[in-house]
Amino acid sequence: MAALHFSATFRHANSPLHYSSKLRITGFTQRNSICQLFFIRKSNSTRALRKLVIKNVASDKRQELNEPLSQQGTLDNFVADSASIASSIKYHAEFKTSFSPEKFELDKAYLATAQSVCDSLIINWNATYDYYEKINVKQAYYMSMEYLQGRALLNAIGNLQLSGPYAEALRKLGQNLEDVANQEPDAALGNGGLGRLASCFLDSLATLNYPAWGYGLRYKYGLFKQLITKDGQEEEAENWLEKGNPWEILRNDVSYPVKFYGEVISGPNGTKQWIGGENILAVAYDVPIPGYKTRTTINLRLWSTKVSPAEFDLQAFNTGDHAKAYAAMKNAEKVCYVLYPGDESLEGKVLRLKQQYTLCSASLQDIFARFEKRSGNTVNWDTFPEKVVVQMNDTHPTLCIPELIRILMDVKGLSWEKAWDITKRTVAYTNHTVLPEALEKWSLTLLQDLLPRHVEIIRRIDEEFIHEIVSKYGIDDLDLLQQKLRKMRILENIELPNSVIELLNNLKKVPASENVKEIGLDDNDIKATKDKEDDEAGEEEQEEYDNFTREDADKKTEWTFKVDPNLPRMVRMANLCVVGGLSVNGVAKIHSEIVKDEVFDEFYKLWPEKFQNKTNGVTPRRWIRFCNPDLSNIITQWIGTDDWVTDLEKLAVLRKFADNEDLQLEWMESKKRNKIKVASFLKEKTGYVVNPNAMFDVQVKRIHEYKRQLLNILGIVYRYKKMKELSAEDRKQKFVPRVCIFGGKAFATYVQAKRIVKFITDVGATVNHDPEIGDLLKVVFVPDYNVSVAEVLIPGSELSQHISTAGMEASGTSNMKFAMNGCVLIGTLDGANVEIREEVGEDNFFLFGAKANEIAGLRKERAEGKFVSDPRFEEVKAYVRSGVFGPYNYEELMGSLEGNEGYGRADYFLVGKDFPNYLESQEAVDEAYRDQKRWTRMSILNTAGSYKFSSDRTIHEYARDIWQIEPVVLP
């Protein structure tokens, strides 16, 4: 037979899951460390294989299926050679793809090849989870709103060590593996570093044999497909699923109910029941994730949403009210339409919150089902944290905390005390940002409406936490208590619980003749968004919560606790993560210190043992081995082994060869070949022709003011202006030729970011058509930047820009990928830049800009009107305003860099402050690049020093320090 049916079976969604492999996976044989995974008998056909003759394939297949099983190939004796793989591809081309049978063109070849690979992945997937179930191992569950995987085909066959046989098989079928792989769309499941990191982590978990599982949402349209037009960025739906996704397996038998709205009713003995409201179903789609040179294949389970067909209103449809007929279906399906729907409207906020809760609820129900199945007849809930750990990737999955408590209490019947204790030992939190707007807050009114039971739970967590604060700090210093409550409470601008007021009044009685004591809870430092549903919080709140009076027989005590009815009442999700999590980690050394010293400083003082650093990493399989095979072969040759692919510390061996002229020559030639590929790619995608002998200078990442693409393009404008002021001969002497490449998406409603995209493209349109400048300077914006684009650009890059305002980038991961591929970085001391510079050497990193501990003082100086702008900065702004780059009005963009205060002004991200230092650093770049021997040495040392930034190292640290799980190697 050509394919093994995936045999894991499941019970109903409301019952414990059941796995039973109908085929026991035993007797795997090894040949050159390759698992023999296919079942297809090696073909004896003598007909030419370069033509796909479907009729003969069908008859051959029928003949094979009629032969005795003993004559069929087995796992014990099968050799995964190109002929057998070709037969598998041909079988899938005829029987599995949704294309006409007469042709074998690229689209069809891709789907058939991918389905062929999936056969082997499913076999290993079954074996992995059969074994995990058998030994009942503790498992980590990674919860993330994003997974930016990139194309799967080359990665999968590379991990299976089958790249050569697949390439040869496709040649026999008249196709080229690279052309076939290029037909695969990137899975539109993420946007930026958060999703790329999550995908790297899954690769490392599988490669290192850790028992783990990823959970996410299956977005139908992703974020958006970015188009670059004369008007700048435009967005359209990215229908990556249009031709199907061969890597996913629909589990119609794995679905869970997810509820919104409704009401909570009390039962006997204080039990709670959440009833009524809106109910949808979350249905599982599984994506197998293979490890490198291992049989371990873990799972990424993605949830899609729907309702029962019974919800279709047939009567309304037949009467012509079609919108009403399918309203419930569309309402359920839209939860998973788009990643990060715009949240400017109330409807957008509701949809985002629905997405987050769907991820948490469906995933936790699934985890509970698996735990109960593995526990057998007797479930001991005290052991739940010994078998399960949930890692929340940023604040999006915060609702895991109240949802876990809800299930334990309302469904499993545990007490509050036990449920809260289990939760605090199960859930961990990774912080990815210090930006206030990214430390999520949700309107209490919205949460109360959508998830009423969870608000009850959150209120109780907040109440118990306040008691802990009071117990820790007392009430002798009311100003101190006010400070603690303002920064640490989960609920913001919300009355204190009665139990806390009673406690305070019991702790300290004050004679009535004394002044009334007030603890103000309004936080004027917090810039809360005014949600529509909070606008009329006013008079009722004022009357109900402004003061509380207590009398006893001896004396009168009056406490007043102020809330501000003009500010919204919010739930601070990051604070809930810290209170309810067993661990809090940042993602780079400097970021983790900011988390401890600034973002969560009060929490750190209370629970220092909770806080850790886990510097991010990227998988060296995708980000060197597969995307840059030319450089990989050179590394293997000079190190003497390819073990570096799973033990990146071996890259350090390259340091001793950094001055070797033979290695430098090979290194330069490899870089040149990759640059030629980039030049060809840019011509195809943008129409611009660039010179591969110029320096390739790249900044690719999400477009955001703090990432400072604006600083980069203003530096280019200044360079262009200076070129124009020189004679042709002088400019060639003074400037190194450069191709400046940008890529990244601006969020659809982020107006300033979209202005920056428009500005970059206008500069490019002017510079690239200037005959005086020619090849000395090109500016190219690559549309629709994604993982596949990165896999082309990064190997051919020579200078990479990571120039965020210091203290604002948590880590970054693209900086690691560029360094691994021998690209020299220019950047600030921000995020992982700090550690990269330490590892590659200060002389091999171009540093500029203010330091993180200086930023607050510099902003204060600006607000006081003390900042004096560099003349070059004023010169470049005036040049932009002169209209040289077209008729578009850039006053709003340039105005954001001026003034001392005000929204959207005062250069909050310090572009003007760092501009002169940035120009000086770029001059140092030119000087270094002129000496190609020096530059190549720097490039080699960047690769050699990047070993620390493997996601393998990061995952080992998570497993040891947070998850407490061990590798499990399949027997």
GROMACS .gro file of N, CA, C and O in nm, residues 384-456:
model
  292
  384PHE      N    1  -0.189   1.675   3.846
  384PHE     CA    2  -0.202   1.746   3.718
  384PHE      C    3  -0.077   1.828   3.684
  384PHE      O    4  -0.024   1.816   3.572
  385PRO      N    5  -0.023   1.908   3.777
  385PRO     CA    6   0.098   1.984   3.744
  385PRO      C    7   0.222   1.896   3.726
  385PRO      O    8   0.323   1.943   3.674
  386GLU      N    9   0.214   1.771   3.769
  386GLU     CA   10   0.326   1.679   3.749
  386GLU      C   11   0.325   1.618   3.610
  386GLU      O   12   0.424   1.558   3.568
  387LYS      N   13   0.213   1.634   3.539
  387LYS     CA   14   0.201   1.578   3.405
  387LYS      C   15   0.179   1.684   3.297
  387LYS      O   16   0.194   1.656   3.179
  388VAL      N   17   0.144   1.805   3.338
  388VAL     CA   18   0.105   1.910   3.244
  388VAL      C   19   0.172   2.041   3.282
  388VAL      O   20   0.171   2.080   3.400
  389VAL      N   21   0.231   2.108   3.184
  389VAL     CA   22   0.274   2.246   3.202
  389VAL      C   23   0.234   2.323   3.078
  389VAL      O   24   0.250   2.276   2.965
  390VAL      N   25   0.176   2.442   3.098
  390VAL     CA   26   0.126   2.525   2.988
  390VAL      C   27   0.211   2.652   2.982
  390VAL      O   28   0.220   2.725   3.081
  391GLN      N   29   0.271   2.676   2.867
  391GLN     CA   30   0.351   2.798   2.848
  391GLN      C   31   0.273   2.897   2.765
  391GLN      O   32   0.235   2.870   2.650
  392MET      N   33   0.243   3.014   2.823
  392MET     CA   34   0.170   3.119   2.753
  392MET      C   35   0.271   3.208   2.680
  392MET      O   36   0.352   3.275   2.743
  393ASN      N   37   0.264   3.209   2.548
  393ASN     CA   38   0.354   3.288   2.467
  393ASN      C   39   0.298   3.430   2.455
  393ASN      O   40   0.216   3.459   2.370
  394ASP      N   41   0.340   3.517   2.546
  394ASP     CA   42   0.290   3.654   2.560
  394ASP      C   43   0.154   3.652   2.630
  394ASP      O   44   0.109   3.549   2.679
  395THR      N   45   0.087   3.768   2.633
  395THR     CA   46  -0.036   3.779   2.713
  395THR      C   47  -0.162   3.731   2.640
  395THR      O   48  -0.268   3.721   2.702
  396HIS      N   49  -0.153   3.700   2.512
  396HIS     CA   50  -0.273   3.659   2.439
  396HIS      C   51  -0.344   3.539   2.502
  396HIS      O   52  -0.467   3.535   2.504
  397PRO      N   53  -0.272   3.439   2.555
  397PRO     CA   54  -0.341   3.324   2.615
  397PRO      C   55  -0.367   3.340   2.766
  397PRO      O   56  -0.387   3.241   2.835
  398THR      N   57  -0.371   3.463   2.817
  398THR     CA   58  -0.387   3.484   2.961
  398THR      C   59  -0.513   3.418   3.016
  398THR      O   60  -0.516   3.373   3.131
  399LEU      N   61  -0.616   3.410   2.936
  399LEU     CA   62  -0.742   3.352   2.983
  399LEU      C   63  -0.728   3.204   3.016
  399LEU      O   64  -0.822   3.144   3.070
  400CYS      N   65  -0.613   3.145   2.986
  400CYS     CA   66  -0.586   3.009   3.034
  400CYS      C   67  -0.600   3.001   3.186
  400CYS      O   68  -0.643   2.897   3.239
  401ILE      N   69  -0.564   3.107   3.255
  401ILE     CA   70  -0.563   3.103   3.402
  401ILE      C   71  -0.706   3.091   3.457
  401ILE      O   72  -0.736   2.994   3.527
  402PRO      N   73  -0.797   3.185   3.427
  402PRO     CA   74  -0.933   3.165   3.479
  402PRO      C   75  -1.005   3.046   3.416
  402PRO      O   76  -1.090   2.984   3.481
  403GLU      N   77  -0.973   3.011   3.292
  403GLU     CA   78  -1.038   2.896   3.229
  403GLU      C   79  -0.996   2.766   3.296
  403GLU      O   80  -1.078   2.675   3.316
  404LEU      N   81  -0.870   2.754   3.331
  404LEU     CA   82  -0.823   2.634   3.402
  404LEU      C   83  -0.895   2.620   3.536
  404LEU      O   84  -0.940   2.511   3.574
  405ILE      N   85  -0.911   2.731   3.608
  405ILE     CA   86  -0.983   2.729   3.736
  405ILE      C   87  -1.130   2.695   3.713
  405ILE      O   88  -1.188   2.614   3.788
  406ARG      N   89  -1.190   2.753   3.609
  406ARG     CA   90  -1.331   2.725   3.582
  406ARG      C   91  -1.354   2.576   3.557
  406ARG      O   92  -1.448   2.516   3.612
  407ILE      N   93  -1.271   2.516   3.476
  407ILE     CA   94  -1.289   2.373   3.446
  407ILE      C   95  -1.269   2.289   3.572
  407ILE      O   96  -1.348   2.198   3.601
  408LEU      N   97  -1.165   2.320   3.648
  408LEU     CA   98  -1.139   2.242   3.769
  408LEU      C   99  -1.253   2.255   3.870
  408LEU      O  100  -1.292   2.156   3.934
  409MET      N  101  -1.309   2.374   3.884
  409MET     CA  102  -1.415   2.395   3.982
  409MET      C  103  -1.553   2.353   3.930
  409MET      O  104  -1.622   2.272   3.989
  410ASP      N  105  -1.591   2.410   3.815
  410ASP     CA  106  -1.729   2.395   3.769
  410ASP      C  107  -1.754   2.262   3.698
  410ASP      O  108  -1.867   2.213   3.697
  411VAL      N  109  -1.651   2.207   3.636
  411VAL     CA  110  -1.669   2.083   3.561
  411VAL      C  111  -1.618   1.962   3.640
  411VAL      O  112  -1.683   1.858   3.644
  412LYS      N  113  -1.503   1.979   3.706
  412LYS     CA  114  -1.443   1.865   3.776
  412LYS      C  115  -1.477   1.863   3.925
  412LYS      O  116  -1.445   1.766   3.993
  413GLY      N  117  -1.538   1.970   3.976
  413GLY     CA  118  -1.588   1.969   4.112
  413GLY      C  119  -1.486   1.995   4.221
  413GLY      O  120  -1.511   1.966   4.339
  414LEU      N  121  -1.372   2.056   4.188
  414LEU     CA  122  -1.271   2.085   4.289
  414LEU      C  123  -1.306   2.214   4.363
  414LEU      O  124  -1.380   2.299   4.314
  415SER      N  125  -1.248   2.229   4.480
  415SER     CA  126  -1.266   2.352   4.558
  415SER      C  127  -1.183   2.465   4.498
  415SER      O  128  -1.090   2.442   4.420
  416TRP      N  129  -1.218   2.588   4.537
  416TRP     CA  130  -1.139   2.704   4.493
  416TRP      C  131  -0.993   2.687   4.534
  416TRP      O  132  -0.904   2.710   4.452
  417GLU      N  133  -0.969   2.651   4.656
  417GLU     CA  134  -0.831   2.642   4.707
  417GLU      C  135  -0.748   2.545   4.624
  417GLU      O  136  -0.635   2.575   4.586
  418LYS      N  137  -0.807   2.429   4.595
  418LYS     CA  138  -0.731   2.329   4.519
  418LYS      C  139  -0.713   2.372   4.374
  418LYS      O  140  -0.605   2.357   4.316
  419ALA      N  141  -0.818   2.427   4.314
  419ALA     CA  142  -0.810   2.470   4.174
  419ALA      C  143  -0.706   2.581   4.157
  419ALA      O  144  -0.628   2.581   4.061
  420TRP      N  145  -0.705   2.677   4.250
  420TRP     CA  146  -0.610   2.789   4.242
  420TRP      C  147  -0.468   2.739   4.262
  420TRP      O  148  -0.376   2.782   4.193
  421ASP      N  149  -0.449   2.646   4.353
  421ASP     CA  150  -0.316   2.589   4.377
  421ASP      C  151  -0.266   2.515   4.254
  421ASP      O  152  -0.149   2.531   4.215
  422ILE      N  153  -0.350   2.434   4.192
  422ILE     CA  154  -0.310   2.359   4.072
  422ILE      C  155  -0.274   2.454   3.959
  422ILE      O  156  -0.174   2.435   3.889
  423THR      N  157  -0.354   2.557   3.942
  423THR     CA  158  -0.330   2.654   3.834
  423THR      C  159  -0.195   2.721   3.851
  423THR      O  160  -0.118   2.734   3.754
  424LYS      N  161  -0.165   2.765   3.972
  424LYS     CA  162  -0.038   2.836   3.995
  424LYS      C  163   0.084   2.746   3.975
  424LYS      O  164   0.194   2.797   3.959
  425ARG      N  165   0.064   2.614   3.975
  425ARG     CA  166   0.175   2.522   3.952
  425ARG      C  167   0.178   2.467   3.809
  425ARG      O  168   0.266   2.386   3.777
  426THR      N  169   0.085   2.515   3.725
  426THR     CA  170   0.072   2.458   3.590
  426THR      C  171   0.109   2.556   3.480
  426THR      O  172   0.165   2.517   3.378
  427VAL      N  173   0.078   2.684   3.499
  427VAL     CA  174   0.086   2.782   3.391
  427VAL      C  175   0.208   2.871   3.408
  427VAL      O  176   0.238   2.918   3.519
  428ALA      N  177   0.281   2.894   3.298
  428ALA     CA  178   0.398   2.983   3.297
  428ALA      C  179   0.380   3.089   3.189
  428ALA      O  180   0.307   3.069   3.092
  429TYR      N  181   0.449   3.201   3.206
  429TYR     CA  182   0.427   3.319   3.121
  429TYR      C  183   0.558   3.372   3.064
  429TYR      O  184   0.654   3.395   3.137
  430THR      N  185   0.561   3.390   2.931
  430THR     CA  186   0.673   3.456   2.865
  430THR      C  187   0.631   3.596   2.825
  430THR      O  188   0.533   3.613   2.752
  431ASN      N  189   0.704   3.695   2.873
  431ASN     CA  190   0.678   3.834   2.837
  431ASN      C  191   0.762   3.870   2.714
  431ASN      O  192   0.881   3.841   2.711
  432HIS      N  193   0.700   3.934   2.617
  432HIS     CA  194   0.770   3.967   2.492
  432HIS      C  195   0.780   4.116   2.465
  432HIS      O  196   0.825   4.155   2.359
  433THR      N  197   0.736   4.199   2.557
  433THR     CA  198   0.736   4.341   2.525
  433THR      C  199   0.736   4.425   2.651
  433THR      O  200   0.690   4.382   2.757
  434VAL      N  201   0.789   4.546   2.636
  434VAL     CA  202   0.777   4.646   2.742
  434VAL      C  203   0.686   4.760   2.698
  434VAL      O  204   0.663   4.854   2.773
  435LEU      N  205   0.632   4.753   2.576
  435LEU     CA  206   0.544   4.858   2.527
  435LEU      C  207   0.411   4.853   2.601
  435LEU      O  208   0.347   4.748   2.606
  436PRO      N  209   0.368   4.964   2.658
  436PRO     CA  210   0.243   4.963   2.736
  436PRO      C  211   0.123   4.913   2.657
  436PRO      O  212   0.040   4.839   2.708
  437GLU      N  213   0.115   4.950   2.527
  437GLU     CA  214  -0.002   4.909   2.450
  437GLU      C  215  -0.004   4.759   2.422
  437GLU      O  216  -0.108   4.702   2.389
  438ALA      N  217   0.113   4.694   2.434
  438ALA     CA  218   0.119   4.550   2.410
  438ALA      C  219   0.101   4.469   2.538
  438ALA      O  220   0.083   4.348   2.531
  439LEU      N  221   0.109   4.534   2.655
  439LEU     CA  222   0.074   4.468   2.781
  439LEU      C  223  -0.077   4.477   2.794
  439LEU      O  224  -0.131   4.571   2.851
  440GLU      N  225  -0.143   4.379   2.740
  440GLU     CA  226  -0.287   4.388   2.714
  440GLU      C  227  -0.370   4.427   2.836
  440GLU      O  228  -0.347   4.380   2.947
  441LYS      N  229  -0.468   4.511   2.807
  441LYS     CA  230  -0.574   4.543   2.903
  441LYS      C  231  -0.707   4.524   2.833
  441LYS      O  232  -0.721   4.560   2.716
  442TRP      N  233  -0.802   4.467   2.905
  442TRP     CA  234  -0.935   4.451   2.849
  442TRP      C  235  -1.037   4.523   2.937
  442TRP      O  236  -1.026   4.522   3.059
  443SER      N  237  -1.135   4.580   2.874
  443SER     CA  238  -1.242   4.644   2.946
  443SER      C  239  -1.315   4.543   3.034
  443SER      O  240  -1.355   4.436   2.988
  444LEU      N  241  -1.332   4.579   3.161
  444LEU     CA  242  -1.406   4.491   3.252
  444LEU      C  243  -1.549   4.473   3.204
  444LEU      O  244  -1.606   4.363   3.213
  445THR      N  245  -1.610   4.579   3.151
  445THR     CA  246  -1.747   4.570   3.102
  445THR      C  247  -1.757   4.470   2.988
  445THR      O  248  -1.849   4.388   2.983
  446LEU      N  249  -1.662   4.476   2.895
  446LEU     CA  250  -1.661   4.383   2.783
  446LEU      C  251  -1.640   4.239   2.831
  446LEU      O  252  -1.711   4.146   2.789
  447LEU      N  253  -1.544   4.221   2.919
  447LEU     CA  254  -1.519   4.087   2.972
  447LEU      C  255  -1.640   4.034   3.049
  447LEU      O  256  -1.676   3.916   3.037
  448GLN      N  257  -1.701   4.120   3.128
  448GLN     CA  258  -1.818   4.079   3.206
  448GLN      C  259  -1.930   4.033   3.113
  448GLN      O  260  -1.999   3.934   3.141
  449ASP      N  261  -1.945   4.102   3.004
  449ASP     CA  262  -2.052   4.068   2.910
  449ASP      C  263  -2.021   3.937   2.838
  449ASP      O  264  -2.108   3.850   2.825
  450LEU      N  265  -1.898   3.923   2.791
  450LEU     CA  266  -1.862   3.808   2.708
  450LEU      C  267  -1.831   3.683   2.789
  450LEU      O  268  -1.869   3.571   2.750
  451LEU      N  269  -1.763   3.700   2.902
  451LEU     CA  270  -1.717   3.585   2.983
  451LEU      C  271  -1.751   3.610   3.130
  451LEU      O  272  -1.662   3.633   3.214
  452PRO      N  273  -1.878   3.604   3.166
  452PRO     CA  274  -1.917   3.642   3.302
  452PRO      C  275  -1.857   3.553   3.410
  452PRO      O  276  -1.822   3.602   3.518
  453ARG      N  277  -1.844   3.425   3.386
  453ARG     CA  278  -1.786   3.337   3.488
  453ARG      C  279  -1.639   3.368   3.510
  453ARG      O  280  -1.589   3.363   3.622
  454HIS      N  281  -1.570   3.403   3.406
  454HIS     CA  282  -1.427   3.431   3.418
  454HIS      C  283  -1.402   3.560   3.495
  454HIS      O  284  -1.302   3.572   3.567
  455VAL      N  285  -1.493   3.656   3.480
  455VAL     CA  286  -1.479   3.780   3.556
  455VAL      C  287  -1.496   3.751   3.705
  455VAL      O  288  -1.424   3.807   3.789
  456GLU      N  289  -1.587   3.663   3.741
  456GLU     CA  290  -1.600   3.624   3.881
  456GLU      C  291  -1.469   3.566   3.933
  456GLU      O  292  -1.424   3.600   4.044
   0.00000   0.00000   0.00000
